Coordinates of C-alpha atoms and ligand atoms in Angstrom, one line a residue:
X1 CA 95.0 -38.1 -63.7
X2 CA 94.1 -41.8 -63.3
X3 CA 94.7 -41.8 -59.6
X4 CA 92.4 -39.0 -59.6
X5 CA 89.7 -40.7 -62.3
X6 CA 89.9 -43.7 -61.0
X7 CA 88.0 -42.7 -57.6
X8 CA 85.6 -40.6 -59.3
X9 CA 84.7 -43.1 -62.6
X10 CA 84.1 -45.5 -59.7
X11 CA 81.8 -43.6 -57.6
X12 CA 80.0 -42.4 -60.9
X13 CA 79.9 -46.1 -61.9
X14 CA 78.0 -47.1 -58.7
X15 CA 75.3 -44.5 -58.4
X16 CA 74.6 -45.2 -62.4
X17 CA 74.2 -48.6 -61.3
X18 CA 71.9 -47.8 -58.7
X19 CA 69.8 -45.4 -60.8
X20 CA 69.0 -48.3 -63.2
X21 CA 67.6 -50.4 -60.7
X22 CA 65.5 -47.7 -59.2
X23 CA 67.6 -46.1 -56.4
X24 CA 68.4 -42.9 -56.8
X25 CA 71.8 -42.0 -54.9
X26 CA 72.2 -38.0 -54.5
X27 CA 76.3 -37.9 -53.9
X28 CA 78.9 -40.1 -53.9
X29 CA 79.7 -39.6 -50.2
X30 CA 76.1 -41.7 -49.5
X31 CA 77.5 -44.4 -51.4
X32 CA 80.6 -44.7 -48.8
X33 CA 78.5 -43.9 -45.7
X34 CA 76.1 -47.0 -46.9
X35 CA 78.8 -49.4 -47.1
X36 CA 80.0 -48.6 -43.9
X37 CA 76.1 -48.4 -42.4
X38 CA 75.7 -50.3 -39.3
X39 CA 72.7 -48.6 -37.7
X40 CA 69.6 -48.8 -39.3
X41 CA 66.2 -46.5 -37.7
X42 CA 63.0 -47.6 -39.4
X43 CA 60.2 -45.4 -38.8
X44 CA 57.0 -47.8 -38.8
X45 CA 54.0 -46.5 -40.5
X46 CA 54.5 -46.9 -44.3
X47 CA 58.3 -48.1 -44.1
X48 CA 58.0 -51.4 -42.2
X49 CA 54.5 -51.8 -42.9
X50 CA 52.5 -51.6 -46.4
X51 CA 50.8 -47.7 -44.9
X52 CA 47.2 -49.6 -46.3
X53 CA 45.4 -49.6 -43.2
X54 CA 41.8 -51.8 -43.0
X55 CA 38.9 -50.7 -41.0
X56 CA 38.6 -53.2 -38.2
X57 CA 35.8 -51.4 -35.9
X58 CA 33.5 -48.2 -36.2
X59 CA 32.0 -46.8 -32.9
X60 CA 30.0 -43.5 -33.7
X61 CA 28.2 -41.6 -31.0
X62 CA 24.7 -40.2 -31.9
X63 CA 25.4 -40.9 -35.8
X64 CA 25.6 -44.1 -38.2
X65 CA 29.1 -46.0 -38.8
X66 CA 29.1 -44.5 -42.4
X67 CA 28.5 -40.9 -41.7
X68 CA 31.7 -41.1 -39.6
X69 CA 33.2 -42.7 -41.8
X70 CA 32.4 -39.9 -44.6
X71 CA 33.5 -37.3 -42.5
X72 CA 37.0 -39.1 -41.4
X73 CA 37.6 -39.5 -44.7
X74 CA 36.4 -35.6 -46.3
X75 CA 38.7 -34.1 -43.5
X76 CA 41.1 -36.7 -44.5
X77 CA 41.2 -35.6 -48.5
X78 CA 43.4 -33.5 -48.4
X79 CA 46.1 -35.5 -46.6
X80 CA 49.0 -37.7 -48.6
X81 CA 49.3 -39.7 -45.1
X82 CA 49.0 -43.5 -45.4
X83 CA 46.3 -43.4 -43.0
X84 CA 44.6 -40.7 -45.1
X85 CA 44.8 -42.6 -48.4
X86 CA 43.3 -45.8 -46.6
X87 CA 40.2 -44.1 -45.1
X88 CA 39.5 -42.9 -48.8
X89 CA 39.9 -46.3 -50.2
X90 CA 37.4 -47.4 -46.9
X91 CA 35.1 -44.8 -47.8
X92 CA 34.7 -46.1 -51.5
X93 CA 32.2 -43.1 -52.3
X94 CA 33.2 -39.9 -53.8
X95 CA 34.6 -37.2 -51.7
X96 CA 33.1 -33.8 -52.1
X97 CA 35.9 -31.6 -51.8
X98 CA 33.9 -28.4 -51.8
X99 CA 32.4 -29.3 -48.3
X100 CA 36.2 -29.0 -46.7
X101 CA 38.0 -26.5 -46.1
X102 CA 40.7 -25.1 -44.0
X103 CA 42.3 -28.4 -43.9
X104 CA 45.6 -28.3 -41.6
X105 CA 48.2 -31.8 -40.8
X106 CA 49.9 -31.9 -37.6
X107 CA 52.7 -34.5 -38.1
X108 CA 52.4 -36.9 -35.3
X109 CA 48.8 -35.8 -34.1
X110 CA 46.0 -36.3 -36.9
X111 CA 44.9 -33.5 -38.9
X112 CA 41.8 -31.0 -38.5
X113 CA 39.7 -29.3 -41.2
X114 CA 36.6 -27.3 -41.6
X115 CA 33.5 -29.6 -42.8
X116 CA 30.4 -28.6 -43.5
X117 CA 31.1 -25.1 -41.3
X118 CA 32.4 -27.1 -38.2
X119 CA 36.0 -27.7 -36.9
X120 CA 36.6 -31.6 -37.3
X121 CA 39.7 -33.2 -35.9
X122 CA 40.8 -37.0 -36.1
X123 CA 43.8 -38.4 -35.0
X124 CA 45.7 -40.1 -31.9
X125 CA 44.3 -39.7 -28.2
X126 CA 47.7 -37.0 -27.8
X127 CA 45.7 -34.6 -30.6
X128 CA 42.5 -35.1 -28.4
X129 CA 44.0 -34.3 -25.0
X130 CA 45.7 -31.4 -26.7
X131 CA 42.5 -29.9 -27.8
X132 CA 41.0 -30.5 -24.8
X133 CA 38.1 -33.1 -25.9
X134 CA 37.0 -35.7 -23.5
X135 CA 37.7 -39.1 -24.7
X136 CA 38.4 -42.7 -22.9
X137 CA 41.6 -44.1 -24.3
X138 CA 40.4 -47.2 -26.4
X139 CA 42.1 -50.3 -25.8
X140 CA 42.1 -52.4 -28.8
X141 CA 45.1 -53.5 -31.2
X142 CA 45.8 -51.7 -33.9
X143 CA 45.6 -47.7 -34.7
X144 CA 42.7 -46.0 -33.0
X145 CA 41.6 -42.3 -35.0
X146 CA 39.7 -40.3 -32.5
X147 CA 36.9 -38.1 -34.1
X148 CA 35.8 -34.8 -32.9
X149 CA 33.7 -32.2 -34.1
X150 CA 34.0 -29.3 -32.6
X151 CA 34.9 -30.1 -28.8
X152 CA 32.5 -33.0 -29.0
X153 CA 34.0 -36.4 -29.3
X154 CA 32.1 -38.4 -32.4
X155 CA 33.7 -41.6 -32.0
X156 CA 36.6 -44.1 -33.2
X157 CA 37.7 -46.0 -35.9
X158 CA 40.0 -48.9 -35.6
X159 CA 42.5 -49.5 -38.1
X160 CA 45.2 -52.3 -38.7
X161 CA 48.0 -52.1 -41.1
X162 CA 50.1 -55.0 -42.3
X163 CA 53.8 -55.4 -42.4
X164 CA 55.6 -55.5 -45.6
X165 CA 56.5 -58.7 -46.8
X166 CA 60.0 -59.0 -47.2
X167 CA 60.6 -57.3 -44.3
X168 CA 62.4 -60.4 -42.5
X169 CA 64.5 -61.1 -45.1
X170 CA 66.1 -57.6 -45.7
X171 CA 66.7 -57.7 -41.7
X172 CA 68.5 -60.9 -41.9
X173 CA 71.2 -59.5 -44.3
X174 CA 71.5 -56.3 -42.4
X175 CA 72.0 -58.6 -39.3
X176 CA 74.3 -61.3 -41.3
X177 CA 76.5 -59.2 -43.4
X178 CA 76.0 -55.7 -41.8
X179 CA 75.4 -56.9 -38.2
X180 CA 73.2 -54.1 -37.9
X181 CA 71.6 -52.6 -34.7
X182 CA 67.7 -52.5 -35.7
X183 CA 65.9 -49.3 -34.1
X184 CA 62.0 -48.0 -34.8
X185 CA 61.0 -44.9 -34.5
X186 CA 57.0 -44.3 -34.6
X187 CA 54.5 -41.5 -33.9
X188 CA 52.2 -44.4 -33.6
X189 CA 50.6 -45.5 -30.0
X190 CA 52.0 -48.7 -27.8
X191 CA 49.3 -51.0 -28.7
X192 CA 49.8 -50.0 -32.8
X193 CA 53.6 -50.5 -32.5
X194 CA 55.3 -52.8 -30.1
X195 CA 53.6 -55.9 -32.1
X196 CA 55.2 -55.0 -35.2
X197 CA 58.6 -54.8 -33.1
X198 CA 58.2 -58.0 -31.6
X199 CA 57.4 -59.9 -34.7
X200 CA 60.3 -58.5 -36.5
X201 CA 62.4 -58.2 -33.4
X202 CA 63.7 -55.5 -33.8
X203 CA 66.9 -54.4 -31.4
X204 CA 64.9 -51.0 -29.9
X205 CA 61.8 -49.8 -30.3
X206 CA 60.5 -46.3 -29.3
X207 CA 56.5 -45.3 -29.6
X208 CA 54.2 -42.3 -29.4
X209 CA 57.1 -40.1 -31.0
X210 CA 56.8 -36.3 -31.9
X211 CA 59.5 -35.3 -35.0
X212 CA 61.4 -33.6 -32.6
X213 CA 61.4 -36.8 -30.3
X214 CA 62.9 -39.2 -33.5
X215 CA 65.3 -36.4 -34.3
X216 CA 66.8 -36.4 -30.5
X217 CA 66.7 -40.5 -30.7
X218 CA 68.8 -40.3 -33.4
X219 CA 71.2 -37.6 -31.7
X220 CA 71.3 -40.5 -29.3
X221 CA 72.2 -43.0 -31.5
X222 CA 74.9 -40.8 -33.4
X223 CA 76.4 -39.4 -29.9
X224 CA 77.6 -43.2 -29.4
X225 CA 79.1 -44.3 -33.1
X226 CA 82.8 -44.5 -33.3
X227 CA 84.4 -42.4 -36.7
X228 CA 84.1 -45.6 -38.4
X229 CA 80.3 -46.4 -38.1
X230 CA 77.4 -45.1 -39.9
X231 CA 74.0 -44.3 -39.3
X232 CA 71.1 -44.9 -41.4
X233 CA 67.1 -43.9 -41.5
X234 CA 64.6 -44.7 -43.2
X235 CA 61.3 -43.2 -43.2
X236 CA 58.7 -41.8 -45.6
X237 CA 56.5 -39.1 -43.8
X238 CA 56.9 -35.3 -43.2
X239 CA 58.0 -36.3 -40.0
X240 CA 60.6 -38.2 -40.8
X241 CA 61.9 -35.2 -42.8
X242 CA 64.6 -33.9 -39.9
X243 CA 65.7 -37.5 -38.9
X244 CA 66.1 -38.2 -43.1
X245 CA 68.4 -35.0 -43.6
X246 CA 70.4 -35.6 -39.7
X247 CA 71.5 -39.6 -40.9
X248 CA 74.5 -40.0 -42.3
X249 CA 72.6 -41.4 -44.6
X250 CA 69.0 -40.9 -44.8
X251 CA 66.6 -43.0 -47.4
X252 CA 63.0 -42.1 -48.5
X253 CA 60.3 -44.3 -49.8
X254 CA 59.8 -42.4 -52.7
X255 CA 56.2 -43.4 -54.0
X256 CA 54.0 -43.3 -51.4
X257 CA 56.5 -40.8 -49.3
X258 CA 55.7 -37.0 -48.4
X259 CA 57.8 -34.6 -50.5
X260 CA 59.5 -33.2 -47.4
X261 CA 61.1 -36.3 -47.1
X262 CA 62.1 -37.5 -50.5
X263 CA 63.9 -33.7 -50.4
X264 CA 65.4 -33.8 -46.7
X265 CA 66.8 -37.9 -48.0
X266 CA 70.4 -39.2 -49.4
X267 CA 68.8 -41.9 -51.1
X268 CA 65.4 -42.5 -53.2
X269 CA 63.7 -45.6 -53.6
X270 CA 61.8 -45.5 -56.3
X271 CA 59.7 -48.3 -55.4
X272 CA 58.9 -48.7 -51.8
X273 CA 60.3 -51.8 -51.3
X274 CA 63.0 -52.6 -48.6
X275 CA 64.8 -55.2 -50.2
X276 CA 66.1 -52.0 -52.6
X277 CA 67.9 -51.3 -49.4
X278 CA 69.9 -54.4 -49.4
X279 CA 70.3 -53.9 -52.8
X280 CA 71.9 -50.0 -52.4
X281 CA 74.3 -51.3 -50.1
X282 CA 75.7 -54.3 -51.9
X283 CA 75.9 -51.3 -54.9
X284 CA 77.6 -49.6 -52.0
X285 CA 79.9 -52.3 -51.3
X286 CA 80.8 -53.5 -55.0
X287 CA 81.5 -49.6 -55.6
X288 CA 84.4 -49.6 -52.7
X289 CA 85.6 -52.8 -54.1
X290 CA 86.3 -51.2 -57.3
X291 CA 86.9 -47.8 -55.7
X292 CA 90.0 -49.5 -53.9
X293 CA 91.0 -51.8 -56.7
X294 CA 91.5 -48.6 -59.1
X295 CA 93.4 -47.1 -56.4
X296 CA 95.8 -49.5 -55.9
X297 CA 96.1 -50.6 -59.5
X298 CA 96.9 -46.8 -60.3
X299 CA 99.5 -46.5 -57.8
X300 CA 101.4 -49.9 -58.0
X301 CA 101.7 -49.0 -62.0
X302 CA 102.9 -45.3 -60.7
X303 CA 104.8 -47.1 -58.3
X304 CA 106.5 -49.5 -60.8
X305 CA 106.3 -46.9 -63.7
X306 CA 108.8 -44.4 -60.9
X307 CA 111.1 -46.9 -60.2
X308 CA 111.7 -48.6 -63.1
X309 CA 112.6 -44.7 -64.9
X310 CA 114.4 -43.6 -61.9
X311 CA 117.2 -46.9 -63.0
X312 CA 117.2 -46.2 -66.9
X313 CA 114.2 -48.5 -67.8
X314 CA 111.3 -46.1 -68.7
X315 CA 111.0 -42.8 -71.2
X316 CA 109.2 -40.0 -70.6
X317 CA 106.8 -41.3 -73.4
X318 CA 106.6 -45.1 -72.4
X319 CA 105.4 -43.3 -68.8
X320 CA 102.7 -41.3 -70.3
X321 CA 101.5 -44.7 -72.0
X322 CA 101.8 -46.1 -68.6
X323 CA 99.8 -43.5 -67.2
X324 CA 97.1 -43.8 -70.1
X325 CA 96.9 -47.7 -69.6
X326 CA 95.8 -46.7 -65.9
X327 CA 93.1 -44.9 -66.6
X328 CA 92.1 -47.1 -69.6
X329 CA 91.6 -49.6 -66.4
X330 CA 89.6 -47.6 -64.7
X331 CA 87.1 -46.6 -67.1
X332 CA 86.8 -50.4 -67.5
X333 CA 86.4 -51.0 -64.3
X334 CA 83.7 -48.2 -63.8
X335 CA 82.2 -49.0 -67.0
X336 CA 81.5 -52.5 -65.2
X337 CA 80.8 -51.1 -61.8
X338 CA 77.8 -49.5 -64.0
X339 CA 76.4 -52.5 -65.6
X340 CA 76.7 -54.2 -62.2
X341 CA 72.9 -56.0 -61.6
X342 CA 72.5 -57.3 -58.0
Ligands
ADP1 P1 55.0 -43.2 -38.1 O1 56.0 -42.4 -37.3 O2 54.9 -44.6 -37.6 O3 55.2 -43.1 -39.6 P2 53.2 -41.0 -38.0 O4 54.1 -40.1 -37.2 O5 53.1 -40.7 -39.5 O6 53.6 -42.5 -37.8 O7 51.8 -40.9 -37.3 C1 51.8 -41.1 -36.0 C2 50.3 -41.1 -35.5 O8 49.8 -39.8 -35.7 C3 49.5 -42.0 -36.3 O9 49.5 -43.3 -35.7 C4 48.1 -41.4 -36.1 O10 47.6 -41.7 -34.9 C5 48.4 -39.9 -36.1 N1 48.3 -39.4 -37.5 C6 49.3 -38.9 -38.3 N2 48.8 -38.4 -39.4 C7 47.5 -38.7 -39.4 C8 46.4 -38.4 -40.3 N3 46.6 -37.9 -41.5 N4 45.2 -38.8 -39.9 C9 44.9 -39.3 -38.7 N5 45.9 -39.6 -37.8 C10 47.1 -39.2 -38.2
MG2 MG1 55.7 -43.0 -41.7

């Protein structure tokens, strides 16, 4: 019995811990996997950067800046995409929701709706080429949405995101104590990404990714860990759903992430910040310690207990006391594993 509650009080312990400080753990097994995590796969948009994209430029063909902004941002209102939310914020008018319909997301393109009786599509040069509108590729920094309506191209607009702020910080633990291998994963074009990786210099950095691209990246990455290393992802969109629920352990920003991926994730932040990650693994870590100090603990007194009745010194009763004392230890143990604050 204490043997036994010992691991489990532990384990319990930990992921109470974790809940209190907004990190929501869905199984003890994550808790392991973290401590052992020693690759970590970001995706980009909303994970490593805030996902509250400015409008740098507007160019709209035979309309004004505003009126292509308005309809960006009606197809866009039915979207929970970073990029969606930002446009609205741009917009800073009301939406009339009555004038869309028909609305349809395609992960890693853009998304396409019916406004004002016309198809409208905005997203990445890939969604334009795949519907067949004529575009020139726009070379600018940032994230370029390509408007169409119809099979007409309307024009661009330019927007920049901002990477989170403690972003360096939460990489220099994972480097010092986990000495991590850093990979991103985005759906997001060269010019959009590869900044971001170099200023956070990040180990790998793959770009213009479909879901089912991340998800064989990770294959990748998994196909080359030895039994003792684990694999983590992060991510927050519907297309990080697959790569979330393949991890060992997969993590979702949980207030501005999709649905799909707080569902298809091991771990929830509650807040979106990834210093929480830091913090879930040094839950992770003080969980084993305990883990493994109950376990040992339990079995040197089972140890001692054995030996010491095997040569006359211990009753049947004094053994069951023994046995009680043990997992009196580890509910205290546990009990502090729960209260533990990082
Ligand atoms: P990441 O993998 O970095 O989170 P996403 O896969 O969510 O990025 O998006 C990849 C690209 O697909 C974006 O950079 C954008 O060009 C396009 N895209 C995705 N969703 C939308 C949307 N709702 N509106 C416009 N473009 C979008
Ligand atoms: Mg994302």
């Amino acid at each position: 019995c204490g043997l036994i509650l010992s691991i489990s009080l532990a384990f319990l312990g930990g992921i109470a811990s974790a809940a209190r400080q907004g990190i929501v753990v869905k199984g003890r097994n994550h808790l392991e996997d973290l401590a052992k995590a020693d690759t970590f796969i970001f995706d980009k948009t909303g994970t490593l950067t805030e996902g509250v994209f400015r409008v740098k430029d507007v160019r709209a063909f035979h309309m004004t800046r505003e009126e292509l902004l308005g309809i960006a941002a009606h197809v866009e209102s039915y979207s929970n995409h970073p990029i969606a939310q930002s446009l609205l914020l741009e917009y800073r008018r009301q939406v009339d929701k009555r004038r869309v319909c028909r609305m349809r997301e395609m992960p890693g393109y853009g998304v396409t709706a019916i406004f004002d009786g016309e198809r409208v599509f905005v997203g990445n040069k890939k969604l334009m080429d795949w519907q067949g509108i004529l575009c020139t590729e726009v070379e600018q920094s940032g994230t370029v949405l390509y408007v169409a309506i119809g099979e007409h191209y309307a024009g661009y607009i330019v927007i920049e995101d901002s990477i989170k702020e403690d972003t360096k910080d939460t990489f220099g633990y994972l480097r010092e104590k986990c000495n991590a291998v850093l990979v991103m994963l985005t759906g997001d074009t060269e010019s959009g990404s590869i900044p971001v990786a170099r200023e956070l210099e990040m180990d790998y950095a793959y770009v213009n990714l479909m879901p089912e691209d991340k998800l064989e990246h990770v294959e990748d990455f998994l196909s080359i860990q030895d039994s003792s290393e684990r694999l983590v992802c992060v991510g927050d969109g519907i297309n990080d759903a697959p790569i979330l629920a393949r991890a060992d352990v997969g993590i979702a920003m949980g207030a501005m992430g999709a649905e799909a991926a707080i569902e298809a994730a091991d771990v929830i932040l509650l807040e979106d910040d990834l210093p929480r990650i830091v913090d879930a693994i040094k839950i992770a870590k003080e969980t084993l310690k305990i883990v493994e100090r109950n376990v040992t603990f339990a079995l040197f007194i089972k140890g001692l207990v054995l030996v010491l009745s095997v040569i006359g010194f211990f009753s049947m009763g004094e053994a069951i006391v023994a046995e009680v004392g043990v997992m009196f230890m580890a509910l205290l143990n546990s009990a502090w594993v729960a209260k533990y604050t990082v």
